[in-house]
C-alpha cells in the first residue's frame, strides 16, 4: 500500500512530482486510482459528469458533507482531485483547486476574498490579463484596485493600503521584466495590516520558488505554462497556505454564519481551510470554471517532468541571456540570472536553483529592428505563450501590452525594441544560431533605414546605422 504524500513530506521535489496525490492501493481514498479496483498506475481520466449514489442516505450525506465522495464534476472530480493534491504537495500548501485557466485561478482566488466596496492592492508589474481583470471586470463589480510600482519599497505598500484593502497581489517573477519581488518584505507589510498576500507563481513554478515558504498565504498559477509544459491545454490552480487567521472581522463571508453551513461560519467549520473551502464550494463551483478531466490528466503528465524541464530551461536561458548581453545590437537584457541585473541579489536569495526561462531583451533600432529580428527567426515560435518545451518569442508593445498608453509603456520599460522570449528545452547552440539570424536581419533593417548599404557588405558594414555601437567591428573581427 502506497502512502499519501503531502506538502509536509520529507521526500524530494522530483519524487513528489511523480508520486504525490496518486497513491495506489486502498489508502488512495478520494480519487485514488484504486477506487475502481483496477489499480491503474497513471491516474485514470474520469470523464463523467456525475457520480453514482448507492442509495438515498449516501446522496444526502455526500451533499451534506457527512460523507466524503464525489457528486458532480463541477464540484469535484477524481482526476482533477489527484492533480490538486499533487500541486498542493509541490507548493507545500494545504489544499489546491484546479480550474480551467490561469485567469480563472486569479479570478476565483481574489473573488473568494473581495466583494463590492473592497480594495485590492497589486504590484504594477503583472501579467496583462490580470491587470485587465482588475481594471475592467473587478472595477465594474465595485472592487477598486490600487497599483504599487515600487514593489520592493515597504513604504510604497504602506501608503497604498486602505481600511478596505482585502488582498495584496504580486507575481513572484513579474512579466516581462523579471523585476523580482521580495515576497517576505511584502508579506510582512500585508500581515501587519491583517491582509493576505496572494502570489502568482506561474513564471517560477514550485520547483524554483515556493511563495508559501516566504510568507505568502495563497498561490495561484497558470498551469497552461510550465506545469503542463507541452502547450497543449489550459489550466489554473489556487493553493492555500498555513497560518492566516480567516476568523478576523475583515472577512465577514468567512467569519459570519454561512447559509450553506447550517449557521456555522467557514472559519468555525474549516479553520485554516476556511478560505480554500469557500473558494471551492462557493466561488469555483458556482462561477463554474471547471477543467475537463482530460486537461487535468495532461497537466499531471506535464508535472511529472517539471523539475527536469525547468532545470534545463533555466540553464539554457542563462546561457542565452549571457550571450545576448554580449551582442552589440543589444540595449539591455532583463534577466535576474545575470550579474548585471538590478534584481540579481533578490534572485540569489529567492531563486538559487535557477531564474526561470522567460525574460526580455531590447534590440537597438526600435520597432523596425524588433520587427526584422522577429520575422527572421526560424526556430523560435512567434506565439503568445510561455513555459513551453519549445522556445517562443513575442513583441509585447504591439501585442500583449498594446492597450497601454505610451507613458505606461515607458514607465513599465516596455520599449519599442523589447522582445520577450520563453526558452524551451532545445539545444542552446541552435537557439543562439537562430537569434544570430535575428540580429543579422535587425542590422540590415537599421542599416537600410540609416543609409544605403552595399549589398554583400560584411556584417560590420551592415550595422552602420546611427545607433551602431562602436565596438561592433571589434566583435566581428574576433
Ligand atoms: C498566462 C498567465 C496567466 C493566465 O493564464 P491562462 O492559463 O492563460 O488563463 C496568469 N498569470 C501569469 C503570470 C501568466 O503567465
Coordinates of C-alpha atoms in Angstrom, one line a residue, residues 44-235:
X44 CA -7.4 7.4 -14.9
X45 CA -9.3 10.1 -16.8
X46 CA -12.7 10.0 -15.0
X47 CA -14.7 11.5 -17.9
X48 CA -18.0 11.6 -16.2
X49 CA -20.4 14.5 -15.4
X50 CA -21.6 12.9 -12.2
X51 CA -21.0 10.0 -9.8
X52 CA -23.5 7.3 -8.7
X53 CA -25.0 7.3 -5.2
X54 CA -25.6 3.9 -3.7
X55 CA -28.8 5.0 -2.0
X56 CA -30.9 7.8 -0.6
X57 CA -28.7 8.2 2.5
X58 CA -25.5 8.4 0.6
X59 CA -26.8 11.0 -1.7
X60 CA -27.9 13.1 1.3
X61 CA -24.6 12.6 3.1
X62 CA -22.5 13.5 0.1
X63 CA -24.5 16.7 -0.4
X64 CA -24.4 17.5 3.3
X65 CA -20.7 16.8 3.7
X66 CA -21.2 14.0 6.2
X67 CA -19.6 11.6 3.7
X68 CA -16.5 12.3 1.6
X69 CA -17.0 11.5 -2.1
X70 CA -17.8 12.8 -5.5
X71 CA -21.2 14.1 -6.7
X72 CA -20.8 16.1 -9.8
X73 CA -17.7 17.1 -11.7
X74 CA -18.1 20.8 -11.3
X75 CA -17.9 20.3 -7.5
X76 CA -15.1 17.7 -7.7
X77 CA -13.7 15.0 -10.0
X78 CA -11.2 12.2 -9.1
X79 CA -8.8 13.1 -11.9
X80 CA -8.9 16.8 -11.1
X81 CA -8.5 16.0 -7.4
X82 CA -5.4 13.9 -8.0
X83 CA -3.8 16.9 -9.7
X84 CA -4.9 19.2 -7.0
X85 CA -3.2 17.0 -4.3
X86 CA -0.1 16.9 -6.3
X87 CA 0.2 20.6 -6.8
X88 CA -0.6 21.3 -3.2
X89 CA 2.2 18.9 -2.2
X90 CA 4.7 20.6 -4.6
X91 CA 3.9 24.1 -3.3
X92 CA 3.9 22.9 0.3
X93 CA 0.3 24.0 0.6
X94 CA -2.7 22.7 2.5
X95 CA -5.1 22.3 -0.4
X96 CA -5.4 23.2 -4.1
X97 CA -8.3 23.9 -6.5
X98 CA -7.8 23.1 -10.2
X99 CA -9.7 25.4 -12.6
X100 CA -9.9 25.9 -16.3
X101 CA -7.2 28.5 -16.8
X102 CA -4.8 30.8 -15.1
X103 CA -7.2 33.7 -15.4
X104 CA -9.9 31.6 -13.7
X105 CA -7.4 30.9 -10.9
X106 CA -6.7 34.6 -10.3
X107 CA -10.4 35.4 -10.5
X108 CA -11.5 32.6 -8.1
X109 CA -8.8 33.3 -5.6
X110 CA -9.5 37.0 -5.4
X111 CA -13.3 36.8 -5.6
X112 CA -13.1 34.5 -2.6
X113 CA -11.5 37.5 -0.7
X114 CA -13.0 40.6 -2.3
X115 CA -16.5 41.9 -2.7
X116 CA -18.1 45.2 -3.7
X117 CA -16.6 48.1 -1.8
X118 CA -13.3 46.2 -1.1
X119 CA -9.9 47.3 -2.3
X120 CA -7.2 45.2 -4.0
X121 CA -3.6 46.4 -3.9
X122 CA -1.4 44.9 -6.7
X123 CA 2.1 45.3 -7.9
X124 CA 2.2 47.3 -11.2
X125 CA 4.4 44.8 -12.9
X126 CA 2.0 41.9 -13.5
X127 CA 0.5 39.8 -16.4
X128 CA -1.7 41.9 -18.7
X129 CA -4.6 39.6 -18.4
X130 CA -4.7 40.0 -14.6
X131 CA -4.3 43.8 -15.0
X132 CA -7.3 43.8 -17.4
X133 CA -9.3 41.7 -14.9
X134 CA -8.7 44.2 -12.2
X135 CA -9.2 47.3 -14.3
X136 CA -12.2 46.3 -16.3
X137 CA -14.0 43.4 -14.6
X138 CA -13.4 44.0 -10.9
X139 CA -13.9 47.7 -11.3
X140 CA -17.4 47.1 -12.7
X141 CA -18.1 44.8 -9.7
X142 CA -17.3 47.6 -7.3
X143 CA -13.8 46.3 -6.4
X144 CA -11.2 49.0 -6.8
X145 CA -7.5 48.2 -7.5
X146 CA -4.5 50.3 -6.5
X147 CA -1.1 49.7 -8.0
X148 CA 2.3 49.8 -6.4
X149 CA 5.2 50.4 -8.8
X150 CA 8.0 50.2 -6.3
X151 CA 7.1 46.7 -5.2
X152 CA 10.3 46.3 -3.0
X153 CA 9.6 49.5 -1.0
X154 CA 7.7 48.7 2.1
X155 CA 6.6 52.3 2.4
X156 CA 5.0 52.2 -1.0
X157 CA 2.8 49.3 0.1
X158 CA 2.0 51.0 3.4
X159 CA 0.9 54.1 1.5
X160 CA -1.3 52.0 -0.8
X161 CA -3.1 50.1 1.9
X162 CA -6.6 51.4 2.8
X163 CA -9.0 50.4 5.6
X164 CA -11.0 48.4 2.9
X165 CA -7.9 46.6 1.4
X166 CA -8.7 42.9 1.5
X167 CA -5.9 41.4 -0.6
X168 CA -2.4 42.1 -1.9
X169 CA -1.3 40.6 -5.2
X170 CA 2.1 40.2 -6.7
X171 CA 3.9 37.9 -9.2
X172 CA 7.0 36.1 -7.9
X173 CA 8.8 36.7 -11.3
X174 CA 6.9 39.5 -12.9
X175 CA 6.1 39.6 -16.6
X176 CA 8.0 40.5 -18.8
X177 CA 10.8 42.4 -17.0
X178 CA 11.9 39.9 -14.3
X179 CA 11.7 42.7 -11.7
X180 CA 11.6 40.3 -8.8
X181 CA 9.5 41.0 -5.7
X182 CA 10.9 40.5 -2.2
X183 CA 8.0 38.3 -1.1
X184 CA 8.9 38.2 2.6
X185 CA 9.0 42.0 2.7
X186 CA 5.6 42.4 1.1
X187 CA 4.1 39.6 3.3
X188 CA 5.4 41.4 6.4
X189 CA 3.6 44.6 5.5
X190 CA 0.4 42.7 4.4
X191 CA 0.3 40.7 7.7
X192 CA 0.9 43.8 9.8
X193 CA -2.4 45.0 8.4
X194 CA -4.2 41.6 8.6
X195 CA -4.3 41.3 4.8
X196 CA -3.3 38.0 3.0
X197 CA -0.7 38.0 0.3
X198 CA -1.7 36.3 -3.0
X199 CA 1.2 35.4 -5.3
X200 CA 1.0 34.4 -8.9
X201 CA 3.9 31.9 -9.1
X202 CA 3.5 30.9 -12.8
X203 CA 6.9 32.0 -14.0
X204 CA 8.8 30.5 -11.1
X205 CA 7.0 27.2 -10.7
X206 CA 7.1 25.5 -7.2
X207 CA 10.4 23.9 -8.3
X208 CA 12.2 27.2 -8.3
X209 CA 10.3 29.1 -5.6
X210 CA 7.6 28.2 -3.1
X211 CA 6.0 31.5 -2.1
X212 CA 4.2 30.0 0.9
X213 CA 7.7 29.4 2.5
X214 CA 8.3 33.2 2.2
X215 CA 5.1 34.3 3.9
X216 CA 2.5 34.2 1.1
X217 CA -1.0 33.0 2.1
X218 CA -2.4 32.0 -1.3
X219 CA -0.5 30.9 -4.5
X220 CA -2.0 30.9 -8.0
X221 CA -0.7 29.5 -11.3
X222 CA -1.5 29.4 -14.9
X223 CA -1.0 25.6 -15.3
X224 CA -1.1 26.2 -19.0
X225 CA 2.5 27.3 -18.8
X226 CA 5.3 25.3 -17.1
X227 CA 3.2 23.0 -15.1
X228 CA 1.8 21.4 -18.2
X229 CA 4.8 22.4 -20.3
X230 CA 3.6 20.9 -23.5
X231 CA 1.4 23.8 -24.6
X232 CA -1.5 21.5 -25.3
X233 CA -4.0 22.6 -22.7
X234 CA -5.0 25.4 -20.4
X235 CA -5.4 25.2 -16.7

